[in-house]
Amino acid sequence: MGVLIHPKMVEIGYRLNDKLRNGRVIFEPKTVTMSFIPLRSVLKMLFQDCNLFHVILEFMNNLNSNSGCNTISNFVQSQLWQRSHAGNNKLGAVYVSLPCLPPELASSLENILLVQLFTSNDRQEFGNQVIFAELISELNFLENVGIDILYNDKMYRVFFSLGLILGDNLGLHSILGFSESFVARFPCRFCKSPKLDCHNQVTQVDGMLRNKTNYDEDISINNITLTGLKELCVFNQINSFHVTQNFAVDIMHDILEGVCKYDIVDTLNNRIESFNYGSIDIRNRPPLLSTALLKNGLIKMSASEMLRFTKYFALIVGDLIPLNSEIWTPYYNT
C-alpha cells in the first residue's frame, strides 16, 4: 500500500563476542544496534496522506474556544503547552502520541507511534546519551525545522514540541536521570523532600519543588545521595523540554494498581468488620480480606463464610455503588 516506513538500524557501540575456532576461544567485535523509525516521515504521512491535519485543527480550535474555563481536559490547554509553543531479552520502547488529537483518535493504538526499540541491557551498558541521541536529534529537527504538509492545495510548515515524557515511575527515573531506588534519601523526581518527610506530607510544599535553578545546583554537586540525581537529563537538550517541568504521572501504576487498591480494601474491611450480621455464629462471619492474597486474585474464606459474605455484600457496600450500575445488578437483585 506504500505506507510502510522502514526502521533504520542505528549503531550504539560494540561488544566482544566469544567464538570457538580451531579449539581456541576467539573474541570478535560485534556492532550493537537498535531500531529507530524516522518520526518526521511517520508524522508527514499521518498528517498529509491520512487527513489527520484537518481533524487536529478542528479539535484544537474547539479546545481553544473552551480555554477560558478553569477545568483542563487536555494537555493542549495547560500552561506548559502554551510555554512550549512559545534483562538480556527485555526491550525498551519509545512511543509518541499527539495530545491534539480528539479523544476517540488519541486512544487508538494506530495513532500511538512506535519510534524506537532497544534492549534494556544496552541502555544500561551504553547509557542514556547514546541510546536517545537519535531520538533527541529527531525531536529537535521537528521543533526547529518542522515538516511541510500539503493541505487544501496549500503548503504549511508544521512544527512539533516535546510536551511530556510518560512512563511508569521506575522507567522515568531511569531515563530521566533520577535515583532508581525508591527507598533512597531523596526518592522523588518532583521535589527535594527527604524520604521520611515524603511519608508524612499530605499537602504540597512549594518550597521543596524541583526547579531549573536548584536542579542545576544539584547537578553540580554530583552526589546522588545528597540530591537524588544520578545524571544530567539527556532530554534537556531539547529546547522545549526541561525535566523539572515534566509533571507527568502514570495513572495505571500510581492510582489504579496503587493507592486505589489499598483504599478500596481498607474501606471494604471496615464495612465487613462493622456490619451487623445478626445472631449467626461468630465463626461464620466473613474474615477480613488480605491484600497479599488479592494480588494473586484470591479471597480466602470457607464455604459458610463465603455464603454470608455473598449474601450480605449488597448491604455491606450497596450505598457506595452508583444507581443503575449494570455490574451491580446481580447483587442488587439478590
mmCIF file of C-alpha atoms in Angstrom:
data_model
loop_
_atom_site.group_PDB
_atom_site.id
_atom_site.type_symbol
_atom_site.label_atom_id
_atom_site.label_comp_id
_atom_site.label_asym_id
_atom_site.label_seq_id
_atom_site.Cartn_x
_atom_site.Cartn_y
_atom_site.Cartn_z
ATOM 1 C CA MET A 1 0.000 0.000 0.000
ATOM 2 C CA GLY A 2 3.033 2.262 0.164
ATOM 3 C CA VAL A 3 2.504 3.300 3.790
ATOM 4 C CA LEU A 4 5.197 1.199 5.488
ATOM 5 C CA ILE A 5 8.044 3.272 6.896
ATOM 6 C CA HIS A 6 11.020 1.014 7.463
ATOM 7 C CA PRO A 7 13.115 1.469 10.605
ATOM 8 C CA LYS A 8 16.763 2.299 10.302
ATOM 9 C CA MET A 9 19.362 0.478 12.365
ATOM 10 C CA VAL A 10 21.422 2.854 14.498
ATOM 11 C CA GLU A 11 24.832 1.796 15.799
ATOM 12 C CA ILE A 12 25.200 2.459 19.513
ATOM 13 C CA GLY A 13 28.511 0.692 20.249
ATOM 14 C CA TYR A 14 30.470 -2.541 20.076
ATOM 15 C CA ARG A 15 30.573 -5.720 22.127
ATOM 16 C CA LEU A 16 33.109 -8.577 22.117
ATOM 17 C CA ASN A 17 31.563 -11.940 21.280
ATOM 18 C CA ASP A 18 33.447 -15.143 22.005
ATOM 19 C CA LYS A 19 33.643 -17.884 19.349
ATOM 20 C CA LEU A 20 35.296 -21.291 19.411
ATOM 21 C CA ARG A 21 37.610 -21.633 16.398
ATOM 22 C CA ASN A 22 40.078 -24.486 15.924
ATOM 23 C CA GLY A 23 39.840 -25.335 19.605
ATOM 24 C CA ARG A 24 40.586 -21.777 20.701
ATOM 25 C CA VAL A 25 38.275 -19.082 22.041
ATOM 26 C CA ILE A 26 38.441 -16.040 19.782
ATOM 27 C CA PHE A 27 36.924 -12.674 20.693
ATOM 28 C CA GLU A 28 35.452 -10.761 17.799
ATOM 29 C CA PRO A 29 33.909 -7.272 17.916
ATOM 30 C CA LYS A 30 30.222 -7.116 17.046
ATOM 31 C CA THR A 31 28.268 -3.959 16.312
ATOM 32 C CA VAL A 32 25.370 -3.280 18.699
ATOM 33 C CA THR A 33 22.347 -1.674 17.041
ATOM 34 C CA MET A 34 18.854 -0.505 17.836
ATOM 35 C CA SER A 35 15.824 0.196 15.663
ATOM 36 C CA PHE A 36 14.707 3.773 15.033
ATOM 37 C CA ILE A 37 11.682 4.804 12.982
ATOM 38 C CA PRO A 38 12.084 8.316 11.447
ATOM 39 C CA LEU A 39 9.376 10.279 13.217
ATOM 40 C CA ARG A 40 9.383 13.049 10.633
ATOM 41 C CA SER A 41 8.361 10.545 7.944
ATOM 42 C CA VAL A 42 5.634 8.995 10.110
ATOM 43 C CA LEU A 43 4.136 12.364 11.026
ATOM 44 C CA LYS A 44 4.234 13.618 7.450
ATOM 45 C CA MET A 45 2.372 10.529 6.251
ATOM 46 C CA LEU A 46 -0.207 10.772 9.050
ATOM 47 C CA PHE A 47 -0.852 14.475 8.621
ATOM 48 C CA GLN A 48 -0.898 14.579 4.829
ATOM 49 C CA ASP A 49 -1.938 11.204 3.494
ATOM 50 C CA CYS A 50 -4.297 10.214 6.333
ATOM 51 C CA ASN A 51 -6.060 13.611 6.597
ATOM 52 C CA LEU A 52 -5.337 13.978 10.327
ATOM 53 C CA PHE A 53 -4.231 17.577 9.874
ATOM 54 C CA HIS A 54 -7.814 18.746 9.329
ATOM 55 C CA VAL A 55 -9.051 16.735 12.334
ATOM 56 C CA ILE A 56 -6.332 18.190 14.575
ATOM 57 C CA LEU A 57 -7.016 21.786 13.512
ATOM 58 C CA GLU A 58 -10.718 21.442 14.279
ATOM 59 C CA PHE A 59 -10.095 19.775 17.640
ATOM 60 C CA MET A 60 -7.523 22.382 18.723
ATOM 61 C CA ASN A 61 -9.898 25.202 17.756
ATOM 62 C CA ASN A 62 -12.541 23.562 19.922
ATOM 63 C CA LEU A 63 -10.106 23.286 22.852
ATOM 64 C CA ASN A 64 -9.039 26.895 22.452
ATOM 65 C CA SER A 65 -12.663 28.035 22.491
ATOM 66 C CA ASN A 66 -13.036 26.387 25.918
ATOM 67 C CA SER A 67 -9.739 27.671 27.305
ATOM 68 C CA GLY A 68 -11.495 30.275 29.466
ATOM 69 C CA CYS A 69 -12.870 27.698 31.904
ATOM 70 C CA ASN A 70 -10.883 26.509 34.912
ATOM 71 C CA THR A 71 -11.066 22.828 34.003
ATOM 72 C CA ILE A 72 -8.243 21.378 31.913
ATOM 73 C CA SER A 73 -9.356 18.359 29.913
ATOM 74 C CA ASN A 74 -6.363 18.107 27.589
ATOM 75 C CA PHE A 75 -2.631 18.806 27.783
ATOM 76 C CA VAL A 76 -3.060 21.330 24.961
ATOM 77 C CA GLN A 77 -4.950 23.612 27.394
ATOM 78 C CA SER A 78 -2.166 23.634 30.017
ATOM 79 C CA GLN A 79 0.289 26.447 30.708
ATOM 80 C CA LEU A 80 3.180 24.108 29.930
ATOM 81 C CA TRP A 81 1.832 23.574 26.400
ATOM 82 C CA GLN A 82 1.437 27.323 25.940
ATOM 83 C CA ARG A 83 5.008 27.973 27.119
ATOM 84 C CA SER A 84 6.421 25.262 24.849
ATOM 85 C CA HIS A 85 4.818 26.948 21.889
ATOM 86 C CA ALA A 86 6.373 29.779 22.938
ATOM 87 C CA GLY A 87 17.180 -8.061 31.171
ATOM 88 C CA ASN A 88 19.061 -9.616 28.155
ATOM 89 C CA ASN A 89 15.769 -10.019 26.323
ATOM 90 C CA LYS A 90 13.944 -7.064 27.859
ATOM 91 C CA LEU A 91 13.190 -4.387 25.317
ATOM 92 C CA GLY A 92 12.909 -0.686 25.862
ATOM 93 C CA ALA A 93 10.397 1.013 23.582
ATOM 94 C CA VAL A 94 9.669 4.663 22.870
ATOM 95 C CA TYR A 95 6.241 5.671 21.589
ATOM 96 C CA VAL A 96 4.891 9.066 20.563
ATOM 97 C CA SER A 97 1.316 10.283 20.904
ATOM 98 C CA LEU A 98 -0.301 13.573 19.886
ATOM 99 C CA PRO A 99 -2.432 15.279 22.579
ATOM 100 C CA CYS A 100 -4.022 17.496 19.933
ATOM 101 C CA LEU A 101 -5.970 14.532 18.540
ATOM 102 C CA PRO A 102 -9.624 14.152 19.596
ATOM 103 C CA PRO A 103 -10.024 11.564 22.400
ATOM 104 C CA GLU A 104 -11.593 8.931 20.161
ATOM 105 C CA LEU A 105 -8.484 9.025 17.945
ATOM 106 C CA ALA A 106 -5.824 9.684 20.598
ATOM 107 C CA SER A 107 -6.735 6.479 22.446
ATOM 108 C CA SER A 108 -6.461 4.331 19.316
ATOM 109 C CA LEU A 109 -3.332 2.181 19.119
ATOM 110 C CA GLU A 110 -2.857 3.043 15.460
ATOM 111 C CA ASN A 111 -2.260 6.668 16.497
ATOM 112 C CA ILE A 112 0.336 5.777 19.147
ATOM 113 C CA LEU A 113 3.518 5.682 17.104
ATOM 114 C CA LEU A 114 6.461 3.371 17.705
ATOM 115 C CA VAL A 115 9.680 5.370 17.353
ATOM 116 C CA GLN A 116 12.475 3.326 18.898
ATOM 117 C CA LEU A 117 13.366 -0.178 20.114
ATOM 118 C CA PHE A 118 16.436 -1.160 22.108
ATOM 119 C CA THR A 119 17.401 -3.797 24.662
ATOM 120 C CA SER A 120 17.337 -2.691 28.278
ATOM 121 C CA ASN A 121 20.807 -4.106 28.866
ATOM 122 C CA ASP A 122 22.172 -1.959 26.043
ATOM 123 C CA ARG A 123 20.787 1.162 27.707
ATOM 124 C CA GLN A 124 22.444 0.210 30.977
ATOM 125 C CA GLU A 125 25.754 -0.537 29.233
ATOM 126 C CA PHE A 126 25.972 2.394 26.818
ATOM 127 C CA GLY A 127 23.930 4.987 28.739
ATOM 128 C CA ASN A 128 21.008 7.286 28.032
ATOM 129 C CA GLN A 129 23.008 9.741 25.931
ATOM 130 C CA VAL A 130 23.935 7.112 23.352
ATOM 131 C CA ILE A 131 20.558 5.390 23.323
ATOM 132 C CA PHE A 132 18.466 8.535 22.946
ATOM 133 C CA ALA A 133 20.803 10.666 20.798
ATOM 134 C CA GLU A 134 18.942 9.829 17.584
ATOM 135 C CA LEU A 135 15.560 10.496 19.172
ATOM 136 C CA ILE A 136 16.723 13.833 20.612
ATOM 137 C CA SER A 137 18.085 14.847 17.206
ATOM 138 C CA GLU A 138 14.767 13.916 15.582
ATOM 139 C CA LEU A 139 12.712 15.873 18.122
ATOM 140 C CA ASN A 140 14.944 18.936 17.750
ATOM 141 C CA PHE A 141 14.513 18.711 13.972
ATOM 142 C CA LEU A 142 10.725 18.582 14.316
ATOM 143 C CA GLU A 143 10.789 21.549 16.682
ATOM 144 C CA ASN A 144 13.234 23.774 14.809
ATOM 145 C CA VAL A 145 12.837 22.760 11.148
ATOM 146 C CA GLY A 146 9.414 21.098 11.013
ATOM 147 C CA ILE A 147 7.781 19.247 8.134
ATOM 148 C CA ASP A 148 5.897 20.524 5.083
ATOM 149 C CA ILE A 149 2.256 19.475 4.778
ATOM 150 C CA LEU A 150 0.066 19.931 1.695
ATOM 151 C CA TYR A 151 -3.405 20.839 2.932
ATOM 152 C CA ASN A 152 -6.232 22.204 0.779
ATOM 153 C CA ASP A 153 -3.782 22.807 -2.088
ATOM 154 C CA LYS A 154 -1.594 24.940 0.164
ATOM 155 C CA MET A 155 1.745 24.149 1.804
ATOM 156 C CA TYR A 156 2.040 24.502 5.563
ATOM 157 C CA ARG A 157 5.151 24.226 7.727
ATOM 158 C CA VAL A 158 4.179 22.252 10.854
ATOM 159 C CA PHE A 159 6.376 22.238 13.965
ATOM 160 C CA PHE A 160 6.250 19.852 16.942
ATOM 161 C CA SER A 161 7.375 20.247 20.558
ATOM 162 C CA LEU A 162 8.055 17.639 23.202
ATOM 163 C CA GLY A 163 5.470 18.291 25.906
ATOM 164 C CA LEU A 164 5.667 15.404 28.373
ATOM 165 C CA ILE A 165 7.571 12.152 28.798
ATOM 166 C CA LEU A 166 5.254 9.493 30.231
ATOM 167 C CA GLY A 167 6.013 6.094 31.718
ATOM 168 C CA ASP A 168 6.000 4.068 34.905
ATOM 169 C CA ASN A 169 7.928 5.504 37.829
ATOM 170 C CA LEU A 170 10.990 3.260 37.570
ATOM 171 C CA GLY A 171 11.219 3.745 33.814
ATOM 172 C CA LEU A 172 11.017 7.518 34.090
ATOM 173 C CA HIS A 173 13.589 7.679 36.861
ATOM 174 C CA SER A 174 15.907 5.542 34.725
ATOM 175 C CA ILE A 175 15.761 7.556 31.511
ATOM 176 C CA LEU A 176 15.449 10.994 33.145
ATOM 177 C CA GLY A 177 18.489 10.581 35.382
ATOM 178 C CA PHE A 178 16.927 10.291 38.846
ATOM 179 C CA SER A 179 17.675 7.775 41.579
ATOM 180 C CA GLU A 180 16.222 4.375 40.666
ATOM 181 C CA SER A 181 15.777 3.398 44.324
ATOM 182 C CA PHE A 182 12.507 4.457 45.928
ATOM 183 C CA VAL A 183 13.928 3.945 49.394
ATOM 184 C CA ALA A 184 16.755 6.381 48.694
ATOM 185 C CA ARG A 185 17.187 9.506 50.799
ATOM 186 C CA PHE A 186 15.663 11.662 48.019
ATOM 187 C CA PRO A 187 13.315 9.371 46.064
ATOM 188 C CA CYS A 188 11.054 11.924 44.339
ATOM 189 C CA ARG A 189 11.545 13.409 40.867
ATOM 190 C CA PHE A 190 9.145 16.282 41.616
ATOM 191 C CA CYS A 191 10.522 17.566 44.897
ATOM 192 C CA LYS A 192 13.597 17.616 47.127
ATOM 193 C CA SER A 193 11.806 16.435 50.271
ATOM 194 C CA PRO A 194 13.697 13.702 52.166
ATOM 195 C CA LYS A 195 12.169 10.229 52.250
ATOM 196 C CA LEU A 196 10.895 10.477 55.821
ATOM 197 C CA ASP A 197 9.155 13.791 55.078
ATOM 198 C CA CYS A 198 7.522 12.282 51.988
ATOM 199 C CA HIS A 199 5.975 9.570 54.150
ATOM 200 C CA ASN A 200 4.178 12.170 56.264
ATOM 201 C CA GLN A 201 3.372 15.024 53.860
ATOM 202 C CA VAL A 202 -0.251 15.289 52.820
ATOM 203 C CA THR A 203 -0.014 18.673 51.084
ATOM 204 C CA GLN A 204 2.430 20.061 48.551
ATOM 205 C CA VAL A 205 5.350 22.082 49.944
ATOM 206 C CA ASP A 206 6.089 24.583 47.177
ATOM 207 C CA GLY A 207 9.497 25.498 48.579
ATOM 208 C CA MET A 208 10.693 21.897 48.146
ATOM 209 C CA LEU A 209 9.698 21.514 44.485
ATOM 210 C CA ARG A 210 12.476 20.958 41.962
ATOM 211 C CA ASN A 211 13.068 23.819 39.511
ATOM 212 C CA LYS A 212 15.689 24.746 36.939
ATOM 213 C CA THR A 213 17.803 26.659 39.473
ATOM 214 C CA ASN A 214 18.055 24.054 42.236
ATOM 215 C CA TYR A 215 18.292 21.299 39.602
ATOM 216 C CA ASP A 216 21.441 22.886 38.142
ATOM 217 C CA GLU A 217 22.840 23.293 41.662
ATOM 218 C CA ASP A 218 22.194 19.620 42.456
ATOM 219 C CA ILE A 219 23.773 18.513 39.174
ATOM 220 C CA SER A 220 26.923 20.469 40.039
ATOM 221 C CA ILE A 221 27.093 18.705 43.433
ATOM 222 C CA ASN A 222 27.306 15.388 41.544
ATOM 223 C CA ASN A 223 26.275 13.239 44.512
ATOM 224 C CA ILE A 224 23.149 11.081 44.145
ATOM 225 C CA THR A 225 22.931 10.524 47.915
ATOM 226 C CA LEU A 226 22.659 14.265 48.573
ATOM 227 C CA THR A 227 20.448 15.167 45.615
ATOM 228 C CA GLY A 228 18.593 12.135 44.236
ATOM 229 C CA LEU A 229 20.067 12.922 40.798
ATOM 230 C CA LYS A 230 22.065 10.245 39.028
ATOM 231 C CA GLU A 231 22.971 12.257 35.916
ATOM 232 C CA LEU A 232 22.000 15.282 33.861
ATOM 233 C CA CYS A 233 18.774 14.538 31.983
ATOM 234 C CA VAL A 234 19.676 13.972 28.327
ATOM 235 C CA PHE A 235 16.273 15.265 27.194
ATOM 236 C CA ASN A 236 17.152 18.739 28.486
ATOM 237 C CA GLN A 237 18.977 19.063 25.151
ATOM 238 C CA ILE A 238 15.532 19.639 23.599
ATOM 239 C CA ASN A 239 14.665 23.340 23.666
ATOM 240 C CA SER A 240 11.020 22.930 24.659
ATOM 241 C CA PHE A 241 11.687 20.466 27.482
ATOM 242 C CA HIS A 242 13.137 20.565 30.970
ATOM 243 C CA VAL A 243 12.888 17.608 33.295
ATOM 244 C CA THR A 244 11.724 19.688 36.284
ATOM 245 C CA GLN A 245 8.607 20.662 34.313
ATOM 246 C CA ASN A 246 7.731 17.097 33.356
ATOM 247 C CA PHE A 247 4.783 16.840 35.740
ATOM 248 C CA ALA A 248 3.593 13.518 34.385
ATOM 249 C CA VAL A 249 2.419 10.551 36.438
ATOM 250 C CA ASP A 250 1.182 7.146 35.338
ATOM 251 C CA ILE A 251 -2.447 6.673 36.403
ATOM 252 C CA MET A 252 -2.264 2.885 35.951
ATOM 253 C CA HIS A 253 0.689 2.283 38.286
ATOM 254 C CA ASP A 254 0.083 5.116 40.771
ATOM 255 C CA ILE A 255 -3.706 5.020 41.070
ATOM 256 C CA LEU A 256 -5.401 2.007 39.528
ATOM 257 C CA GLU A 257 -2.764 -0.534 40.606
ATOM 258 C CA GLY A 258 -1.559 1.610 43.508
ATOM 259 C CA VAL A 259 -3.448 3.613 46.118
ATOM 260 C CA CYS A 260 -6.928 2.722 44.830
ATOM 261 C CA LYS A 261 -6.374 -0.924 45.607
ATOM 262 C CA TYR A 262 -5.356 -0.249 49.201
ATOM 263 C CA ASP A 263 -8.066 2.351 49.807
ATOM 264 C CA ILE A 264 -10.772 0.027 48.493
ATOM 265 C CA VAL A 265 -9.547 -2.919 50.555
ATOM 266 C CA ASP A 266 -9.405 -0.804 53.719
ATOM 267 C CA THR A 267 -12.922 0.514 53.126
ATOM 268 C CA LEU A 268 -14.310 -2.945 52.443
ATOM 269 C CA ASN A 269 -12.604 -4.436 55.504
ATOM 270 C CA ASN A 270 -14.047 -1.682 57.693
ATOM 271 C CA ARG A 271 -17.515 -2.451 56.349
ATOM 272 C CA ILE A 272 -17.064 -6.222 56.846
ATOM 273 C CA GLU A 273 -15.883 -5.727 60.421
ATOM 274 C CA SER A 274 -18.603 -3.291 61.480
ATOM 275 C CA PHE A 275 -21.579 -4.889 59.696
ATOM 276 C CA ASN A 276 -24.334 -6.324 61.898
ATOM 277 C CA TYR A 277 -24.768 -9.956 60.829
ATOM 278 C CA GLY A 278 -27.451 -10.664 63.408
ATOM 279 C CA SER A 279 -27.377 -13.811 65.533
ATOM 280 C CA ILE A 280 -25.191 -16.008 63.303
ATOM 281 C CA ASP A 281 -22.288 -17.924 64.824
ATOM 282 C CA ILE A 282 -19.254 -15.633 65.058
ATOM 283 C CA ARG A 283 -17.188 -18.392 63.447
ATOM 284 C CA ASN A 284 -19.211 -17.982 60.230
ATOM 285 C CA ARG A 285 -18.700 -14.221 59.973
ATOM 286 C CA PRO A 286 -16.670 -13.305 56.847
ATOM 287 C CA PRO A 287 -12.981 -12.680 57.658
ATOM 288 C CA LEU A 288 -11.130 -9.550 56.615
ATOM 289 C CA LEU A 289 -9.611 -9.539 53.132
ATOM 290 C CA SER A 290 -5.862 -9.943 52.688
ATOM 291 C CA THR A 291 -4.119 -7.548 50.296
ATOM 292 C CA ALA A 292 -1.407 -10.146 49.655
ATOM 293 C CA LEU A 293 -3.963 -12.745 48.574
ATOM 294 C CA LEU A 294 -5.919 -10.237 46.477
ATOM 295 C CA LYS A 295 -2.763 -9.558 44.481
ATOM 296 C CA ASN A 296 -2.979 -13.188 43.374
ATOM 297 C CA GLY A 297 -6.708 -12.989 42.705
ATOM 298 C CA LEU A 298 -7.657 -14.973 45.835
ATOM 299 C CA ILE A 299 -10.252 -14.451 48.565
ATOM 300 C CA LYS A 300 -9.622 -16.943 51.336
ATOM 301 C CA MET A 301 -12.914 -17.902 53.002
ATOM 302 C CA SER A 302 -14.629 -21.113 53.985
ATOM 303 C CA ALA A 303 -17.870 -22.106 52.261
ATOM 304 C CA SER A 304 -20.025 -20.808 55.121
ATOM 305 C CA GLU A 305 -18.041 -17.546 55.336
ATOM 306 C CA MET A 306 -18.331 -17.008 51.576
ATOM 307 C CA LEU A 307 -22.074 -17.698 51.784
ATOM 308 C CA ARG A 308 -22.512 -14.967 54.386
ATOM 309 C CA PHE A 309 -20.217 -12.560 52.513
ATOM 310 C CA THR A 310 -22.089 -13.028 49.218
ATOM 311 C CA LYS A 311 -25.481 -12.869 50.884
ATOM 312 C CA TYR A 312 -24.821 -9.607 52.709
ATOM 313 C CA PHE A 313 -22.479 -7.997 50.183
ATOM 314 C CA ALA A 314 -25.217 -5.785 48.743
ATOM 315 C CA LEU A 315 -25.972 -4.414 52.214
ATOM 316 C CA ILE A 316 -22.310 -4.037 53.207
ATOM 317 C CA VAL A 317 -21.303 -1.716 50.355
ATOM 318 C CA GLY A 318 -24.552 -1.038 48.479
ATOM 319 C CA ASP A 319 -24.675 2.632 49.491
ATOM 320 C CA LEU A 320 -21.313 3.202 47.765
ATOM 321 C CA ILE A 321 -22.463 1.887 44.363
ATOM 322 C CA PRO A 322 -23.922 4.262 41.722
ATOM 323 C CA LEU A 323 -27.585 3.724 40.888
ATOM 324 C CA ASN A 324 -28.395 1.767 37.717
ATOM 325 C CA SER A 325 -24.946 0.171 37.560
ATOM 326 C CA GLU A 326 -25.121 -2.833 35.224
ATOM 327 C CA ILE A 327 -22.256 -4.546 37.041
ATOM 328 C CA TRP A 328 -24.122 -4.200 40.331
ATOM 329 C CA THR A 329 -27.388 -5.658 39.009
ATOM 330 C CA PRO A 330 -26.744 -9.308 40.074
ATOM 331 C CA TYR A 331 -26.100 -8.276 43.679
ATOM 332 C CA TYR A 332 -28.842 -5.675 43.763
ATOM 333 C CA ASN A 333 -31.480 -8.111 42.521
ATOM 334 C CA THR A 334 -30.365 -10.633 45.117
#
